[in-house]
Coordinates of C-alpha atoms and ligand atoms in Angstrom, one line a residue:
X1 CA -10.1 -24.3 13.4
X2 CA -10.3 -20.3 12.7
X3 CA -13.1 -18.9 10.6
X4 CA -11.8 -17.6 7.3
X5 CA -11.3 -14.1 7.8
X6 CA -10.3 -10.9 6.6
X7 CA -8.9 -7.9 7.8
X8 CA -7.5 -4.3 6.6
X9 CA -6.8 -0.8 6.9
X10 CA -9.0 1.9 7.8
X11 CA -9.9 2.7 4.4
X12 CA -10.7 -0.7 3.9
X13 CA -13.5 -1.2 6.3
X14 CA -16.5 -1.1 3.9
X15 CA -15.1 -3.0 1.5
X16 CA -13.9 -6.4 3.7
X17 CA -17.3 -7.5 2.9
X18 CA -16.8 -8.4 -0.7
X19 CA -13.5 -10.9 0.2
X20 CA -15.8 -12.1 2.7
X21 CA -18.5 -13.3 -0.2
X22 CA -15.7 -14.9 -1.9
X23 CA -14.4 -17.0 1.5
X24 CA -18.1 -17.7 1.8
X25 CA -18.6 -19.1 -2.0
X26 CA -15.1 -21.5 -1.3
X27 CA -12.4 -18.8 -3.0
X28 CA -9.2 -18.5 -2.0
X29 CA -7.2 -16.1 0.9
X30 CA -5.6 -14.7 -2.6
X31 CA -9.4 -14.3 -4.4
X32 CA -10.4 -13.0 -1.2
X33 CA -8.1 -10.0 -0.7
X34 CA -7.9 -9.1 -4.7
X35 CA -11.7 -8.8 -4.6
X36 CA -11.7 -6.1 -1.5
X37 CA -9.1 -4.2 -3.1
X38 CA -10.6 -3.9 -6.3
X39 CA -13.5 -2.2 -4.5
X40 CA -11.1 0.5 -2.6
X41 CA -9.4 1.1 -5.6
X42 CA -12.6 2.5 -7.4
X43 CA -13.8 4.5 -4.2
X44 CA -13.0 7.6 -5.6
X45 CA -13.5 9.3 -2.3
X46 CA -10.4 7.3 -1.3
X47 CA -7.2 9.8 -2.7
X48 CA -4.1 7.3 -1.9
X49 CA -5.3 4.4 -4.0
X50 CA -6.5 3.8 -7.7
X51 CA -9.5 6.1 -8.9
X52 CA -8.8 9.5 -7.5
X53 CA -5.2 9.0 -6.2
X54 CA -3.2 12.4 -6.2
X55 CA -0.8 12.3 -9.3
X56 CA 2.8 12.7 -9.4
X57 CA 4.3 15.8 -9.6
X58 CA 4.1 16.0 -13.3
X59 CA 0.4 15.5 -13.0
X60 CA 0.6 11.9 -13.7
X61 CA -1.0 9.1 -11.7
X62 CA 1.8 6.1 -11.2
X63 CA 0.1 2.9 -9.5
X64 CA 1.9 0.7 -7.0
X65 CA 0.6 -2.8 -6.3
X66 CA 1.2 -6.5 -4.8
X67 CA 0.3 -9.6 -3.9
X68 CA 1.4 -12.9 -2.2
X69 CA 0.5 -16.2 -1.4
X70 CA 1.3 -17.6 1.7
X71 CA 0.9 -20.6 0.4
X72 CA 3.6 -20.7 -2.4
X73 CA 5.1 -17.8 -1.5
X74 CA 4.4 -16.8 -5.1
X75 CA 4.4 -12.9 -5.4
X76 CA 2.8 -10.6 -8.5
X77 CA 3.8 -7.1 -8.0
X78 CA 3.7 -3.6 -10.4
X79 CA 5.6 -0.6 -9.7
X80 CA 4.7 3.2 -11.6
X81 CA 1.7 1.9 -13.9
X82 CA -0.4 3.8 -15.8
X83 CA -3.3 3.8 -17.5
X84 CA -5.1 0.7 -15.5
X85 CA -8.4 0.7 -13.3
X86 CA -6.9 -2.2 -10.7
X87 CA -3.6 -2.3 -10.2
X88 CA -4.2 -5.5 -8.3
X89 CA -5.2 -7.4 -10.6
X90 CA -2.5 -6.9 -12.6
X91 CA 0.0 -7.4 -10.0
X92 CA -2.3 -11.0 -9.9
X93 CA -2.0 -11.7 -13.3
X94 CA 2.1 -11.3 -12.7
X95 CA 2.0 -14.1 -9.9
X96 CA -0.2 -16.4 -12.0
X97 CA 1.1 -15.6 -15.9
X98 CA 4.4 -14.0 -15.8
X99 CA 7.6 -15.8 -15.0
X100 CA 8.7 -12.7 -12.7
X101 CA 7.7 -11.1 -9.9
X102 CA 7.5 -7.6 -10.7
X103 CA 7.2 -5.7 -13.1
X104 CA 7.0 -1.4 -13.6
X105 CA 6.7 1.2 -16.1
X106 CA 6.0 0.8 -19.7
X107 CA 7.2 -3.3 -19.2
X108 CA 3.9 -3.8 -17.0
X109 CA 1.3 -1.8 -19.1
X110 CA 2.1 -3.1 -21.8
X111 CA 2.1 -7.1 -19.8
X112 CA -0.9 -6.2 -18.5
X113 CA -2.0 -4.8 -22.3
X114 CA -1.7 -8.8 -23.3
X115 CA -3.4 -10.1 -20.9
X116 CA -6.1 -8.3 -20.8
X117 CA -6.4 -5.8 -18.0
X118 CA -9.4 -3.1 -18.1
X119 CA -7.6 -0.1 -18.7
X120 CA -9.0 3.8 -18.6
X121 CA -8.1 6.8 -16.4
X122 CA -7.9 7.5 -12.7
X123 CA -8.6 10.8 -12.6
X124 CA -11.5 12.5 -10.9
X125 CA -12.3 16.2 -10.3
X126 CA -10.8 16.2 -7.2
X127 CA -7.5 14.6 -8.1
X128 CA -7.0 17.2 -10.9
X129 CA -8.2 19.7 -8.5
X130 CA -5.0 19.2 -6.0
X131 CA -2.8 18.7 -8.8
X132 CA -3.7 22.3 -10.3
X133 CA -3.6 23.7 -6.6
X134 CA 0.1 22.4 -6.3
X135 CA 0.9 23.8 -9.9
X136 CA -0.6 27.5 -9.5
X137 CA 1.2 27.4 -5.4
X138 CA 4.2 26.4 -7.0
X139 CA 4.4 28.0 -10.3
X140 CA 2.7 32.1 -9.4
X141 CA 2.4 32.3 -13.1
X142 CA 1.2 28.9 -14.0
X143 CA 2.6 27.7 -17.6
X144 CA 4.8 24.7 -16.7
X145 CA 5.0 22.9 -20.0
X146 CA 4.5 18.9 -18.7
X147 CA 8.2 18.0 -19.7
X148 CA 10.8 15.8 -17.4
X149 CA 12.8 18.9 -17.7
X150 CA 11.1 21.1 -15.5
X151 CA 10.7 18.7 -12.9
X152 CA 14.5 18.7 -12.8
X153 CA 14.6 22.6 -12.8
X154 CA 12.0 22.3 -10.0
X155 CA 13.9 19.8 -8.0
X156 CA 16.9 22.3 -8.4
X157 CA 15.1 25.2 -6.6
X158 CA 14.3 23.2 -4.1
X159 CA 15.9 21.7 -0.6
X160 CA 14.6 18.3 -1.7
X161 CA 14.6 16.7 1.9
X162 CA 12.8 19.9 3.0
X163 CA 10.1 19.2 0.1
X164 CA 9.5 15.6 0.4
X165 CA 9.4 16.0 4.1
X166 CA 6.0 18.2 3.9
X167 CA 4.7 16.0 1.5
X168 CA 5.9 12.8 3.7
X169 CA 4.1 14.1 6.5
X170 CA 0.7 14.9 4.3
X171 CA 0.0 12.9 1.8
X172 CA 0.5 9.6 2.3
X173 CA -2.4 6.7 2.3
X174 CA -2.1 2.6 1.0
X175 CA -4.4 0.3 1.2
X176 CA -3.3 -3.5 3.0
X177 CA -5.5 -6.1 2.8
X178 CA -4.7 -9.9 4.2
X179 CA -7.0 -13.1 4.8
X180 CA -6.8 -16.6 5.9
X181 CA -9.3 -19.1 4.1
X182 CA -11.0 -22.5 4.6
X183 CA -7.6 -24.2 4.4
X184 CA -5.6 -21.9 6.3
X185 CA -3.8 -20.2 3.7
X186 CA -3.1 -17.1 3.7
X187 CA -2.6 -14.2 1.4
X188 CA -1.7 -10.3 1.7
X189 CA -2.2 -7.9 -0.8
X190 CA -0.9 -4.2 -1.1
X191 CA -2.3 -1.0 -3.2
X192 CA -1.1 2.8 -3.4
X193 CA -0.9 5.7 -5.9
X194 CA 2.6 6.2 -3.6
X195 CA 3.0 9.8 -2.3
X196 CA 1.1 12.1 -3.8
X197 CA 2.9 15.0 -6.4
X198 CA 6.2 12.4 -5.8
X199 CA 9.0 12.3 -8.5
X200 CA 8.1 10.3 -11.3
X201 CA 9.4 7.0 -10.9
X202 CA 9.6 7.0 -7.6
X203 CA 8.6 3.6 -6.3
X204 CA 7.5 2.9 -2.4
X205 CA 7.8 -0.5 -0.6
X206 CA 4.0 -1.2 -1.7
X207 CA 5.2 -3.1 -4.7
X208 CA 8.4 -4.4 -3.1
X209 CA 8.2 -8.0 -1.7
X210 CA 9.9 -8.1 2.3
X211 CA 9.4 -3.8 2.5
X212 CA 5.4 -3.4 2.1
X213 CA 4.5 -6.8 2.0
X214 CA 4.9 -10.3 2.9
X215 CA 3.5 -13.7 3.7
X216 CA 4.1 -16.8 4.4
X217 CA 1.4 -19.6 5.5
X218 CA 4.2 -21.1 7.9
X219 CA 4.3 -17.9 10.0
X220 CA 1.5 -15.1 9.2
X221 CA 1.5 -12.2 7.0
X222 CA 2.3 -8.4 7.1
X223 CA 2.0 -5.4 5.3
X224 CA 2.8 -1.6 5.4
X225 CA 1.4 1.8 5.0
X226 CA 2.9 5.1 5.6
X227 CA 6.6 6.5 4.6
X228 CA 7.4 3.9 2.1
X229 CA 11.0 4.6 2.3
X230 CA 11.5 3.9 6.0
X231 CA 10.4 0.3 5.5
X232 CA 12.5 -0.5 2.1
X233 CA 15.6 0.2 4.4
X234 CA 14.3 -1.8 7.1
X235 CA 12.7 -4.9 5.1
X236 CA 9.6 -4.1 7.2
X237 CA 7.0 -7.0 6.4
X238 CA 9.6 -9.8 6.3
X239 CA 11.3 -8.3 9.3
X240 CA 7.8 -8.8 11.0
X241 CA 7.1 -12.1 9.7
X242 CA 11.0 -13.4 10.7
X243 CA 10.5 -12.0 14.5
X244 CA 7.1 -14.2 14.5
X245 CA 9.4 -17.2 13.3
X246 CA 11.6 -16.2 16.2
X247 CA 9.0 -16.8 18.4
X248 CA 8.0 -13.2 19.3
X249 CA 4.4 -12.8 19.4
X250 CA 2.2 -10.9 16.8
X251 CA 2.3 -7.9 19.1
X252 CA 6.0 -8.4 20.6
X253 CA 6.6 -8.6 16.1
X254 CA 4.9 -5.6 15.2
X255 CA 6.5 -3.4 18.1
X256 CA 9.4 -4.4 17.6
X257 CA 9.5 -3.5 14.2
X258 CA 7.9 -0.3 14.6
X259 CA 10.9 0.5 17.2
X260 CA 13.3 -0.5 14.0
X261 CA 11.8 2.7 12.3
X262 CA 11.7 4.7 14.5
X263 CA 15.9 4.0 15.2
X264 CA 16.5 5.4 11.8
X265 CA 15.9 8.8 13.0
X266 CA 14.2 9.8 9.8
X267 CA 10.9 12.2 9.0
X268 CA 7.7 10.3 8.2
X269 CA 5.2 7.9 10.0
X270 CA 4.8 4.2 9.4
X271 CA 2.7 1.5 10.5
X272 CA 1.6 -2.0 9.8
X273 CA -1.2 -4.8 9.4
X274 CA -0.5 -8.3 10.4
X275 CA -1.9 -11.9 11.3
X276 CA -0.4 -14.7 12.2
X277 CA -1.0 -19.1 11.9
X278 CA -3.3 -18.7 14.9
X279 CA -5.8 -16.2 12.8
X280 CA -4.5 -13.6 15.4
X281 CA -4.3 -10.2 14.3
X282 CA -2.6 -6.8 14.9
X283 CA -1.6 -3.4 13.5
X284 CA 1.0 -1.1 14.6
X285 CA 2.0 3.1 14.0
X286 CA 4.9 5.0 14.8
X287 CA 2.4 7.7 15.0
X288 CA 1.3 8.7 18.5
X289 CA -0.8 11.5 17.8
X290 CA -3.9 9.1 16.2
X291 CA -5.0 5.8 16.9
X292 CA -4.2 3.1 15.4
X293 CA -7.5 0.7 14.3
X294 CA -7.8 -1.4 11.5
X295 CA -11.0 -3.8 10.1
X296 CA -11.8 -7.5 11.1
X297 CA -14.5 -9.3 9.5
X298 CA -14.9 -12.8 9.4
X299 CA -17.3 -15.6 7.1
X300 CA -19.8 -15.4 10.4
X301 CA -20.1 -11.5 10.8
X302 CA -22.6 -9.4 9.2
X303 CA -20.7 -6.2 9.1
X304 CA -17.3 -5.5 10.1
X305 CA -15.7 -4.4 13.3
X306 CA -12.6 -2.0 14.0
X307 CA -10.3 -3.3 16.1
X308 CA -7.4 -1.5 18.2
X309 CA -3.7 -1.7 17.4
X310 CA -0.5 0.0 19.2
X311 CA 1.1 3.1 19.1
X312 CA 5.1 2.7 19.8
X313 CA 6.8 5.4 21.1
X314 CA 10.1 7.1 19.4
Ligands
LIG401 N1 3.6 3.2 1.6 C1 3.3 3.7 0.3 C2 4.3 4.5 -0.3 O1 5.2 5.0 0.3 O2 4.2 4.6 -1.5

């Protein structure tokens, strides 16, 4: 029998120890991973994922989140919210109140308005900082009036692809978080403030069930960071979890899929967080230029340890 465990990303690391309390005191895999994200969404320090994630490019911050149960397969996800402290916890209360699975915009604040949810800002000093760095580098003069209509003028001056590659390359950060409790479920949860200064709107594969995330208790669990795009196209997480229920390994899954995105010959870096039935664990990065490490801490550890993943090759 595995020890419950938990693992995440690399901005995760100091925080695995709160879903390990929860394991300890008989919570779920799905209590377990909403409790560590809560606390990397308020690190402030932390500029991809709720407090102090860099806004969009009308100076707006628009929160991506999900979760699922590996167990039920029962999914909660939000897409472009505003105006809440934990995106994950809304994107729980849609798996366990709403009769969808996702919900964005106005729709989910004001769902997550009923039930509830702590709202306030997620801006800090240093968020707002960027954001007026990107306005006076853009704009010499300064004075863009905060209307859709300029973003549209912008997006006119501009070589779009060109654009979105430097930001693609920058400013990207997520936070994936996935556990296996007492009764071997499992459960994988997923939060971002997207690409920073992105169009408004824009939704990555964090919030998309099969792209960003994915689990199922029959085969393991997976999750993305990175280019968001890439692994809407490819299906990424479900892609992983269907080459486990082929029969490749963990590793053998996660290469493989990390192979898929690099065959679409597009700009931007990806990479992924998995485990699988056997509590085994893995990440993966199309990057080659940093290593690729992620955090493993289980009900018997005092502190969490890093633990390598692969780097595929192009
Ligand atoms: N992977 C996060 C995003 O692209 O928004």
């Amino acid at each position: 029998m595995v020890k419950p465990f938990i693992i995440g990303t690399h901005n995760a690391g100091p925080f695995l120890y709160a879903g390990v309390d929860a394991l300890k005191a008989g919570g779920s895999a799905l209590d377990a991973v909403e409790a560590a994200t809560r606390l990397v969404e308020s690190n402030p320090d932390d500029s991809s994922v709720g407090l102090g994630g860099i806004p969009n490019i009308l100076g707006v911050q628009e929160m991506d989140a999900s979760l699922m149960c590996g167990r039920t397969l029962r999914t909660g996800a939000v897409g472009a919210l505003k105006g809440f402290i934990h995106p994950i916890s809304v994107a729980r209360k849609v798996l366990e109140e709403a009769p969808h699975v996702m919900l964005v915009g106005a729709g989910a604040e004001h769902f997550a308005r009923v039930m509830g949810c702590e709202e306030g800002s997620l801006e800090t000093e240093s968020s707002r900082k960027v954001y007026r760095a990107f306005v006076e580098d853009t704009f010499e003069h300064g004075g863009i009036d905060q209307s859709q209509e300029w973003v549209v003028t912008y997006a006119r001056s501009q070589n779009l692809r060109q654009w979105y590659e430097r930001l693609a390359d920058k400013h990207h950060g997520t936070v994936n978080i996935q556990a296996m409790d007492e009764n071997g479920d499992m459960a994988s949860a997923v939060s971002t403030s997207g690409t920073a200064l992105k169009f408004p709107g824009r939704l990555g594969d964090s919030p998309v069930i099969g792209a960003g995330n994915y689990c199922d208790n029959r085969f393991g669990a997976a999750a993305c960071t990175g280019r968001g795009e890439l692994a809407i196209r490819n299906s990424t997480a479900r892609t992983i979890i269907h080459y486990m229920e082929d029969g490749l390994s963990i590793k053998e899954a996660c290469f493989r899929a990390m192979k898929d995105i690099h065959a679409l010959k597009s700009f931007g870096g990806m990479n992924c967080l998995a485990l699988d039935v056997k509590g085994g664990t893995m990440s993966a990065s199309t990057r080659e230029d940093r290593e690729s490490t992620y955090w493993y801490m289980d009900v018997g550890m005092r502190a969490p340890e890093t633990r390598k993943g692969i780097n595929v090759k192009q």
